[in-house]
Amino acid sequence: MTVATATYQNYIGGEWVDSSDGGTFEVKDPANGELLAVFPESTKEDVDRAVKAARAAFDKWRLMPAPHRGEILFKAAEIMIERKEDLAREMTREMGKVLAETRGDVQEAIDMLYYMGGEGRRLFGEVVPSELPDKMALSTRLPVGVVGAITPWNFPIAIPSWKLAPALICGNTVVFKPAEDTPILSLRLVEILLEAGLPKGVVNMVFGHGPTGAAIVEHPDVDLVTFTGSTDTGKKITKGAAEDLKRVSLELGGKNVIIVHEDADLDLAVEGIVWSAFGTSGQRCTAASRVVIHEKVYDEVARRVVEAAEQMKLGHGLEDDTDLGPVINQRQLDKIASFREIGEADGATLLTGGERATDGDLADGFFYKPTVWGDVNPKARIAQEEIFGPVTALIKVGSFEEAIAVANDTSYGLSSSIFTKDVNLAFKAMRDLYTGITYINAGTTGAEIQLPFGGTKGTGNGHRDAGTAALDVYTEWKALYIDFSGKIQKAQIDELKFDA
Ligand code: NAP
């Protein structure tokens, strides 16, 4: 079902169609500016048609037994395994991260399709004792209805799979808008689902920018909006969805932290910091943009992190020896660059980086040098705001307690980690770090799909992607009482008498 040319269309009600006003936008390789594809810029009218198609398909899809819905997800996972390498290469061209990471992105989607496919034979409810005789009490899950899924560009196939796989297994139909920077890989996911047997109208895809997303959020016949992206957009979505009391699930930004205690294995810690701070050029929601280091090992850790950052090779992600690809676009490059002045104004010390990389071919892409700030005040903007680039802030502390306090002192709460050999401190950190994810003796990235993914505070609104927690986003609970006593029994009122 792959569309043969590099000009793509929306997918609505089982048909490939242009946008209603013929508008389009271009997708380019961020490493060299090469034009990759042209996509439709969808209008409100396109969104309306997509929502109507999703509504029309809903009853048939929700009534398909969940194990059969699961078989479609299993089949999709198998197709994706066969195409993993091609998908990874295409993703590297579309959004820049290196091949090892784009392979991981595809693998995450495969894992999620298998995991949620298996849920087709579980989707557990509860059976509990009734307080009345000859009566049964149980709970089951209902699909929510039409789901609007809006995703970011940094995990172009993994994050869409986190939304679509649970939505579909639970019996919902979907209107999906991927990020404008990475529509190709999101389209590939939908193509694969169609190839695996997904019926017409169950997933509808509209491409476009923010206003297309807003039209989904504000459409009165969308029941649930599932969104991953920035905290600012998350707030707009919450407001836009409020009018109709839509369900909203938000996975937003982060200002993640690694704590290095004085007893840490520094080899491990430095490797963890470098991978978490600079992998995907720092454009992960779980990127370690703060490192809180005990004063006894601060100088040593700072020296080694700077050394590692300076050895990283920037280049096209398809080249074998590239450590760091480009950032996604000019807007993001400008934003990252603007934090140079901000860091200096905050009195931090620039230890390395802090500028664009423009040697040779790098000048054609959006490359930024891995950047390390030292002696950062925990209240400084570079220690508080999400930069979303290869930039990390080193903060010196005098004790474990101070480290925890500094770590928790942000408006976000996604991922945290601690390097220590002290088992008691590790357990205290697990208890006291107020984030949705905490790692012990590992960096801040590397979540697995069978556990809940998301964060506290400004990172979201209490929902979680992945794991069985995701099922609570995509279903409504229904309680069922079955009375086989032949009487009208009254809970909380009838007095039961038992013969001795
Ligand atoms: P973004 O600018 O918020 O965009 C996310 C998606 O929302 C895109 O599809 C975007 O369309 C769309 N959008 C923009 N304005 C909208 C509006 N008013 N109404 C509805 N939709 C709208 O975020 P991003 O730059 O793509 O992604 C980076 C952010 O995502 C970071 O903050 C990162 O931390 C966060 N993130 C969080 C997680 C997590 O699970 N917590 C995971 C990954 C990323 P366009 O593409 O056209 O702008």
Coordinates of C-alpha atoms and ligand atoms in Angstrom, one line a residue:
M1 CA 0.0 0.0 0.0
T2 CA 3.1 2.3 -0.2
V3 CA 2.4 5.4 -2.2
A4 CA 4.9 5.3 -5.1
T5 CA 5.9 8.9 -5.4
A6 CA 7.3 11.3 -2.8
T7 CA 4.1 13.3 -3.0
Y8 CA 1.7 11.9 -0.3
Q9 CA -1.9 12.3 0.5
N10 CA -4.2 12.2 3.6
Y11 CA -5.9 8.9 4.3
I12 CA -9.6 9.3 5.1
G13 CA -12.3 6.7 5.2
G14 CA -10.1 4.3 3.3
E15 CA -9.2 6.7 0.5
W16 CA -6.0 8.5 -0.3
V17 CA -7.0 12.2 -0.8
D18 CA -5.4 15.6 -1.2
S19 CA -6.3 18.4 1.2
S20 CA -9.5 20.2 0.4
D21 CA -7.8 23.4 -0.7
G22 CA -4.8 21.7 -2.3
G23 CA -2.3 23.1 0.2
T24 CA 1.0 21.3 0.7
F25 CA 4.2 21.4 2.8
E26 CA 7.7 20.0 2.2
V27 CA 9.8 17.7 4.3
K28 CA 13.6 18.0 4.2
D29 CA 16.6 16.1 5.5
P30 CA 17.8 18.2 8.5
A31 CA 21.4 17.1 7.8
N32 CA 21.7 18.6 4.3
G33 CA 18.4 20.2 3.3
E34 CA 17.6 17.6 0.7
L35 CA 13.9 17.6 -0.3
L36 CA 12.4 14.3 0.7
A37 CA 8.6 14.6 0.3
V38 CA 5.6 16.8 -0.1
F39 CA 2.5 16.3 2.1
P40 CA -1.0 17.8 2.2
E41 CA -1.6 20.7 4.6
S42 CA -4.9 19.7 6.0
T43 CA -7.8 22.1 6.6
K44 CA -10.6 22.0 9.2
E45 CA -12.8 20.5 6.5
D46 CA -10.3 17.6 6.1
V47 CA -10.3 17.0 9.8
D48 CA -14.1 17.0 9.8
R49 CA -14.2 14.4 7.1
A50 CA -11.6 12.3 9.0
V51 CA -13.6 12.5 12.2
K52 CA -16.8 11.5 10.4
A53 CA -15.0 8.5 8.9
A54 CA -13.7 7.4 12.3
R55 CA -17.1 7.7 13.8
A56 CA -18.7 5.7 11.0
A57 CA -16.2 2.9 11.5
F58 CA -16.4 2.9 15.3
D59 CA -19.3 0.5 15.9
K60 CA -18.0 -2.3 13.6
W61 CA -14.5 -2.0 15.1
R62 CA -15.5 -2.0 18.7
L63 CA -17.6 -5.1 18.1
M64 CA -14.7 -7.0 16.5
P65 CA -13.5 -9.3 19.2
A66 CA -10.4 -7.9 20.8
P67 CA -8.3 -11.0 20.1
H68 CA -8.9 -10.4 16.4
R69 CA -8.0 -6.8 16.7
G70 CA -4.8 -8.1 18.3
E71 CA -4.0 -10.4 15.4
I72 CA -3.9 -7.3 13.1
L73 CA -1.3 -5.7 15.5
F74 CA 0.7 -8.9 15.6
K75 CA 0.7 -9.0 11.8
A76 CA 1.8 -5.4 11.7
A77 CA 4.7 -6.1 14.0
E78 CA 5.8 -9.0 11.7
I79 CA 5.8 -6.7 8.7
M80 CA 7.7 -4.1 10.6
I81 CA 10.4 -6.6 11.6
E82 CA 10.9 -7.4 7.9
R83 CA 11.2 -3.7 7.0
K84 CA 13.1 -2.6 10.1
E85 CA 16.3 -1.6 8.4
D86 CA 14.6 0.4 5.6
L87 CA 12.4 2.2 8.1
A88 CA 15.4 3.1 10.2
R89 CA 17.3 4.5 7.2
E90 CA 14.3 6.5 6.1
M91 CA 13.9 7.8 9.6
T92 CA 17.5 8.9 9.9
R93 CA 17.0 10.9 6.7
E94 CA 13.8 12.4 7.9
M95 CA 14.8 13.5 11.3
G96 CA 18.5 13.2 11.7
K97 CA 19.3 10.8 14.6
V98 CA 21.9 8.1 14.0
L99 CA 21.0 4.7 12.6
A100 CA 21.5 2.8 15.9
E101 CA 18.9 5.1 17.4
T102 CA 16.4 4.9 14.6
R103 CA 16.7 1.1 14.6
G104 CA 15.8 1.4 18.3
D105 CA 12.8 3.6 17.5
V106 CA 11.4 1.1 15.0
Q107 CA 12.1 -1.7 17.5
E108 CA 10.1 0.2 20.1
A109 CA 7.1 0.3 17.7
I110 CA 7.5 -3.5 17.1
D111 CA 7.6 -4.1 20.8
M112 CA 4.5 -2.0 21.4
L113 CA 2.5 -3.7 18.6
Y114 CA 3.3 -7.1 20.1
Y115 CA 2.6 -6.0 23.6
M116 CA -0.8 -4.4 22.8
G117 CA -1.7 -7.3 20.4
G118 CA -1.3 -9.5 23.5
E119 CA -3.7 -7.3 25.4
G120 CA -6.3 -8.4 23.0
R121 CA -6.5 -11.6 25.0
R122 CA -6.3 -9.8 28.4
L123 CA -7.8 -6.3 28.8
F124 CA -8.4 -7.4 32.3
G125 CA -11.3 -6.1 34.4
E126 CA -12.2 -7.2 37.9
V127 CA -14.5 -9.7 39.5
V128 CA -15.2 -8.9 43.1
P129 CA -17.6 -10.3 45.7
S130 CA -21.0 -8.7 46.0
E131 CA -22.2 -7.7 49.4
L132 CA -25.6 -9.4 48.5
P133 CA -26.3 -13.1 48.0
D134 CA -26.8 -14.5 44.5
K135 CA -25.4 -11.4 42.9
M136 CA -22.3 -11.0 40.8
A137 CA -20.2 -7.8 40.6
L138 CA -17.6 -7.2 38.0
S139 CA -16.0 -4.5 35.9
T140 CA -15.1 -4.3 32.2
R141 CA -13.6 -1.8 29.8
L142 CA -15.4 0.1 27.0
P143 CA -13.6 1.9 24.2
V144 CA -13.8 5.7 24.5
G145 CA -14.8 6.3 20.9
V146 CA -13.0 8.5 18.4
V147 CA -9.4 9.3 19.5
G148 CA -7.5 12.3 18.1
A149 CA -3.8 11.4 18.2
I150 CA -1.2 14.2 17.9
T151 CA 2.5 13.3 18.0
P152 CA 5.9 15.0 18.0
W153 CA 8.9 14.4 15.7
N154 CA 11.6 13.0 18.0
F155 CA 10.3 9.4 18.0
P156 CA 8.5 9.4 14.6
I157 CA 7.3 5.8 14.7
A158 CA 7.6 4.8 18.3
I159 CA 5.4 7.5 19.8
P160 CA 2.7 7.1 17.2
S161 CA 2.7 3.3 18.0
W162 CA 2.3 4.2 21.7
K163 CA -0.9 6.0 20.8
L164 CA -2.3 3.9 18.0
A165 CA -1.7 0.4 19.3
P166 CA -3.5 0.8 22.6
A167 CA -6.2 2.9 21.1
L168 CA -6.9 0.2 18.5
I169 CA -6.7 -2.8 20.8
C170 CA -9.2 -1.1 23.1
G171 CA -11.7 -0.8 20.2
N172 CA -11.4 3.0 19.4
T173 CA -11.1 4.5 16.0
V174 CA -8.5 7.2 15.3
V175 CA -7.8 10.5 13.6
F176 CA -4.0 10.8 13.6
K177 CA -1.9 14.0 13.0
P178 CA 1.8 13.4 13.1
A179 CA 4.4 16.2 13.4
E180 CA 5.0 18.3 10.4
D181 CA 8.8 17.4 10.5
T182 CA 8.3 13.6 10.4
P183 CA 5.2 12.6 8.5
I184 CA 6.9 10.0 6.5
L185 CA 7.6 7.5 9.2
S186 CA 4.2 8.0 10.8
L187 CA 2.7 7.3 7.4
R188 CA 4.7 4.1 7.2
L189 CA 3.1 2.9 10.5
V190 CA -0.3 3.5 9.1
E191 CA 0.5 1.8 5.8
I192 CA 1.8 -1.2 7.7
L193 CA -1.4 -1.4 9.8
L194 CA -3.4 -1.3 6.6
E195 CA -1.3 -4.1 5.1
A196 CA -1.9 -6.1 8.2
G197 CA -5.6 -5.9 7.6
L198 CA -6.9 -2.8 9.5
P199 CA -10.4 -2.1 8.1
K200 CA -11.2 1.2 6.3
G201 CA -12.0 4.2 8.4
V202 CA -10.5 2.7 11.6
V203 CA -7.4 5.0 11.3
N204 CA -7.6 8.2 9.4
M205 CA -4.6 10.3 8.8
V206 CA -4.4 14.1 8.3
F207 CA -1.1 15.8 7.8
G208 CA -0.4 19.4 8.6
H209 CA 0.8 21.9 11.2
G210 CA -0.5 23.2 14.6
P211 CA -3.9 24.4 13.2
T212 CA -4.6 20.9 11.9
G213 CA -4.0 19.6 15.4
A214 CA -6.1 22.3 16.9
A215 CA -9.0 21.4 14.6
I216 CA -8.9 17.8 15.9
V217 CA -8.8 19.0 19.5
E218 CA -11.8 21.3 19.0
H219 CA -13.9 19.0 16.9
P220 CA -17.0 18.2 18.9
D221 CA -17.1 14.5 17.8
V222 CA -13.7 13.6 19.1
D223 CA -13.9 11.9 22.4
L224 CA -10.3 11.7 23.5
V225 CA -7.2 13.6 22.6
T226 CA -3.9 11.8 23.2
F227 CA -1.0 14.1 22.8
T228 CA 2.8 14.0 23.2
G229 CA 4.7 17.3 22.7
S230 CA 5.7 20.5 24.5
T231 CA 4.2 21.7 27.7
D232 CA 3.1 25.0 25.9
T233 CA 1.1 23.0 23.3
G234 CA -0.3 20.7 26.0
K235 CA -1.8 23.7 27.8
K236 CA -3.4 24.9 24.6
I237 CA -4.8 21.5 24.0
T238 CA -6.2 21.3 27.5
K239 CA -8.0 24.6 26.9
G240 CA -9.2 23.6 23.5
A241 CA -10.7 20.3 24.7
A242 CA -12.3 21.8 27.8
E243 CA -15.4 23.1 26.0
D244 CA -16.7 19.6 25.3
L245 CA -15.1 18.0 28.4
K246 CA -13.1 15.8 26.2
R247 CA -10.7 13.3 27.8
V248 CA -7.1 14.5 27.3
S249 CA -4.0 12.5 27.9
L250 CA -0.8 14.6 27.8
E251 CA 2.9 13.5 27.7
L252 CA 4.9 16.7 27.8
G253 CA 8.4 18.2 28.4
G254 CA 11.1 17.3 30.8
K255 CA 14.2 18.8 32.6
N256 CA 15.6 15.4 33.6
V257 CA 18.4 14.9 36.0
I258 CA 21.3 12.6 36.7
I259 CA 22.7 12.6 40.3
V260 CA 26.3 11.5 40.7
H261 CA 27.0 10.7 44.3
E262 CA 30.5 10.8 45.7
D263 CA 30.8 7.0 45.8
A264 CA 29.6 6.5 42.2
D265 CA 31.4 4.4 39.6
L266 CA 32.6 7.3 37.5
D267 CA 33.2 5.3 34.4
L268 CA 29.5 4.3 34.4
A269 CA 28.3 7.7 35.4
V270 CA 30.2 9.5 32.6
E271 CA 29.0 7.1 30.0
G272 CA 25.5 7.4 31.3
I273 CA 25.7 11.2 31.2
V274 CA 27.1 11.4 27.7
W275 CA 24.5 9.0 26.3
S276 CA 21.6 10.7 28.1
A277 CA 22.6 14.2 27.4
F278 CA 23.7 14.0 23.8
G279 CA 21.9 11.0 22.3
T280 CA 19.4 12.1 19.7
S281 CA 21.3 15.4 19.9
G282 CA 19.6 16.0 23.3
Q283 CA 16.1 15.9 21.6
R284 CA 14.5 13.3 23.9
C285 CA 11.9 14.1 26.4
T286 CA 14.1 12.1 28.8
A287 CA 17.4 13.8 27.9
A288 CA 19.7 14.5 30.9
S289 CA 19.9 18.3 30.7
R290 CA 21.0 18.6 34.3
V291 CA 23.7 16.7 36.1
V292 CA 23.9 17.2 39.9
I293 CA 27.3 16.1 41.1
H294 CA 28.8 15.7 44.6
E295 CA 31.5 18.3 45.2
K296 CA 34.1 15.6 45.9
V297 CA 33.9 14.2 42.4
Y298 CA 32.6 17.3 40.5
D299 CA 35.9 18.3 38.9
E300 CA 36.7 14.8 37.7
V301 CA 33.2 14.2 36.3
A302 CA 33.2 17.6 34.6
R303 CA 36.6 17.0 33.0
R304 CA 35.6 13.6 31.7
V305 CA 32.2 14.7 30.3
V306 CA 33.8 17.6 28.5
E307 CA 36.5 15.3 27.0
A308 CA 33.9 12.9 25.8
A309 CA 31.7 15.7 24.3
E310 CA 34.7 17.1 22.4
Q311 CA 35.5 13.7 20.9
M312 CA 32.0 13.2 19.5
K313 CA 31.8 13.2 15.7
L314 CA 29.0 15.2 14.1
G315 CA 27.7 14.2 10.7
H316 CA 24.9 12.6 8.7
G317 CA 23.2 9.9 10.8
L318 CA 23.6 7.4 8.0
E319 CA 27.4 7.5 8.2
D320 CA 28.9 4.7 10.3
D321 CA 31.2 6.9 12.4
T322 CA 28.7 9.6 13.3
D323 CA 28.0 10.0 17.0
L324 CA 25.7 13.0 16.7
G325 CA 23.2 14.0 14.0
P326 CA 21.7 17.4 13.4
V327 CA 18.9 19.0 15.4
I328 CA 15.5 19.0 13.7
N329 CA 15.0 22.4 12.1
Q330 CA 16.1 26.0 12.0
R331 CA 13.7 27.1 14.6
Q332 CA 15.1 24.5 17.1
L333 CA 18.7 25.4 16.2
D334 CA 17.9 29.1 16.9
K335 CA 16.3 28.2 20.2
I336 CA 19.3 26.2 21.3
A337 CA 21.7 28.9 20.2
S338 CA 19.7 31.5 22.2
F339 CA 20.6 29.7 25.4
R340 CA 24.3 30.6 25.0
E341 CA 23.5 34.2 26.0
I342 CA 21.1 33.1 28.6
G343 CA 23.7 30.8 30.2
E344 CA 26.3 33.6 30.3
A345 CA 23.8 36.0 31.7
D346 CA 23.1 33.5 34.5
G347 CA 26.8 33.4 35.4
A348 CA 27.4 29.8 34.3
T349 CA 30.8 28.7 32.8
L350 CA 30.7 27.4 29.2
L351 CA 33.0 24.4 29.4
T352 CA 32.7 23.3 25.8
G353 CA 30.4 23.8 22.7
G354 CA 27.9 26.6 22.8
E355 CA 27.9 27.2 19.0
R356 CA 26.8 25.8 15.7
A357 CA 29.0 23.3 13.9
T358 CA 29.7 24.5 10.4
D359 CA 32.8 22.7 9.2
G360 CA 32.5 21.4 5.6
D361 CA 29.2 19.7 4.9
L362 CA 27.9 20.4 8.4
A363 CA 27.2 24.0 7.2
D364 CA 24.3 22.6 5.1
G365 CA 22.5 21.1 8.1
F366 CA 21.3 22.1 11.6
F367 CA 24.3 21.0 13.6
Y368 CA 25.1 22.2 17.1
K369 CA 28.2 21.2 19.1
P370 CA 27.6 19.2 22.2
T371 CA 27.6 21.8 25.0
V372 CA 28.5 21.5 28.7
W373 CA 27.9 24.3 31.2
G374 CA 29.7 24.2 34.5
D375 CA 29.0 25.8 37.9
V376 CA 25.4 26.2 37.1
N377 CA 23.1 27.7 39.6
P378 CA 20.1 25.3 40.1
K379 CA 17.7 28.3 39.6
A380 CA 19.4 29.4 36.4
R381 CA 17.2 29.3 33.2
I382 CA 19.6 26.7 31.7
A383 CA 18.9 24.5 34.7
Q384 CA 15.1 25.1 34.6
E385 CA 13.9 25.4 31.0
E386 CA 13.7 22.6 28.5
I387 CA 16.3 23.4 25.8
F388 CA 15.8 20.2 23.7
G389 CA 19.3 20.2 22.2
P390 CA 22.7 18.7 23.0
V391 CA 23.2 20.9 26.0
T392 CA 23.7 19.9 29.7
A393 CA 24.1 21.8 32.9
L394 CA 26.5 20.6 35.7
I395 CA 25.5 21.6 39.2
K396 CA 27.7 21.1 42.2
V397 CA 26.2 20.0 45.6
G398 CA 27.6 19.1 49.0
S399 CA 25.3 16.2 50.0
F400 CA 22.9 13.6 48.9
E401 CA 20.0 15.5 50.5
E402 CA 20.9 18.6 48.6
A403 CA 21.1 16.6 45.4
I404 CA 17.6 15.3 45.9
A405 CA 16.3 18.8 46.7
V406 CA 18.0 20.3 43.6
A407 CA 16.8 17.4 41.4
N408 CA 13.2 18.0 42.4
D409 CA 13.3 21.8 42.1
T410 CA 11.9 22.1 38.5
S411 CA 8.4 22.4 37.1
Y412 CA 8.8 19.1 35.2
G413 CA 8.9 15.5 36.5
L414 CA 9.7 13.0 33.8
S415 CA 13.0 11.1 34.3
S416 CA 15.7 11.0 37.0
S417 CA 18.6 8.8 37.8
I418 CA 21.3 8.3 40.4
F419 CA 24.8 6.8 40.3
T420 CA 25.7 5.4 43.7
K421 CA 27.0 2.2 45.2
D422 CA 25.1 2.8 48.5
V423 CA 21.9 0.7 48.5
N424 CA 20.3 2.8 51.2
L425 CA 20.7 6.0 49.2
A426 CA 19.5 4.3 46.1
F427 CA 16.3 3.3 47.8
K428 CA 15.9 6.8 49.3
A429 CA 16.3 8.2 45.8
M430 CA 13.7 5.9 44.4
R431 CA 11.3 7.1 47.0
D432 CA 12.1 10.8 47.0
L433 CA 12.8 11.7 43.4
Y434 CA 9.4 13.0 42.3
T435 CA 9.5 11.9 38.7
G436 CA 7.5 9.4 36.7
I437 CA 10.7 7.4 35.9
T438 CA 13.8 6.8 38.1
Y439 CA 16.9 4.8 37.1
I440 CA 19.5 3.5 39.4
N441 CA 23.1 3.3 38.0
A442 CA 21.9 4.2 34.5
G443 CA 21.2 7.4 32.6
T444 CA 17.8 9.0 32.2
T445 CA 16.8 7.3 29.0
G446 CA 16.0 3.8 28.0
A447 CA 12.4 3.2 29.0
E448 CA 10.8 -0.2 28.1
I449 CA 7.3 -0.4 26.7
Q450 CA 5.9 -2.7 29.3
L451 CA 6.0 -0.2 32.1
P452 CA 4.1 3.1 32.4
F453 CA 5.8 6.1 30.6
G454 CA 5.2 9.7 31.7
G455 CA 5.8 12.2 34.4
T456 CA 4.7 14.3 37.3
K457 CA 4.1 18.1 37.5
G458 CA 4.4 20.0 34.2
T459 CA 5.3 16.8 32.3
G460 CA 1.7 15.8 32.0
N461 CA -1.8 15.5 33.4
G462 CA -1.4 12.2 35.3
H463 CA -1.9 9.8 32.4
R464 CA 0.7 7.4 31.2
D465 CA 1.6 5.9 27.9
A466 CA 2.8 2.3 27.6
G467 CA 2.3 -0.7 29.9
T468 CA -1.2 -1.6 31.1
A469 CA -1.5 2.0 32.4
A470 CA -2.2 3.1 28.8
L471 CA -5.3 0.9 28.8
D472 CA -6.8 3.3 31.3
V473 CA -6.4 6.2 28.9
Y474 CA -8.1 4.4 26.0
T475 CA -11.0 2.8 27.9
E476 CA -13.9 3.8 30.1
W477 CA -14.6 1.5 33.1
K478 CA -18.0 0.0 33.3
A479 CA -19.3 -1.7 36.5
L480 CA -21.7 -4.6 36.0
Y481 CA -24.1 -6.1 38.6
I482 CA -25.9 -9.3 37.8
D483 CA -28.6 -10.3 40.3
F484 CA -29.7 -14.0 40.1
S485 CA -31.6 -14.0 43.4
G486 CA -35.0 -13.5 41.8
K487 CA -35.6 -10.6 44.2
I488 CA -35.0 -6.9 44.1
Q489 CA -32.1 -6.6 46.6
K490 CA -31.0 -3.3 48.0
A491 CA -27.3 -2.7 48.5
Q492 CA -26.3 -1.0 51.8
I493 CA -29.9 -1.3 53.0
D494 CA -30.9 -5.0 53.1
E495 CA -30.0 -6.6 56.4
L496 CA -28.7 -10.1 56.0
K497 CA -29.4 -12.8 58.5
F498 CA -27.4 -15.9 58.7
D499 CA -28.5 -19.0 60.6
A500 CA -25.9 -20.3 63.1
Ligands
NAP1 P1 5.1 20.5 19.9 O1 5.6 21.7 19.2 O2 4.3 20.7 21.1 O3 4.3 19.6 18.8 C1 3.7 18.4 19.0 C2 2.6 18.1 18.1 O4 1.6 19.1 18.3 C3 3.0 18.3 16.6 O5 2.3 17.4 15.8 C4 2.5 19.7 16.4 O6 2.3 20.1 15.0 C5 1.2 19.7 17.1 N1 0.7 21.1 17.5 C6 1.3 22.2 17.5 N2 0.5 23.2 17.9 C7 -0.7 22.6 18.2 C8 -2.0 23.1 18.6 N3 -2.2 24.4 19.0 N4 -3.0 22.2 18.8 C9 -2.8 20.9 18.5 N5 -1.6 20.4 18.0 C10 -0.6 21.3 17.9 O7 6.3 19.5 20.3 P2 7.5 19.1 19.4 O8 8.4 20.2 19.2 O9 7.0 18.4 18.2 O10 8.2 18.0 20.3 C11 9.1 18.3 21.3 C12 8.4 18.3 22.7 O11 7.8 17.0 22.9 C13 9.4 18.4 23.8 O12 8.9 19.3 24.8 C14 9.5 17.0 24.4 O13 9.9 17.0 25.8 C15 8.1 16.6 24.2 N6 8.1 15.1 24.3 C16 7.5 14.5 25.4 C17 7.5 13.1 25.5 C18 6.8 12.4 26.6 O14 6.4 11.3 26.5 N7 6.7 13.1 27.8 C19 8.0 12.3 24.4 C20 8.6 13.0 23.3 C21 8.6 14.4 23.3 P3 3.6 20.6 14.2 O15 4.4 19.5 14.0 O16 3.1 21.1 13.0 O17 4.2 21.7 15.1

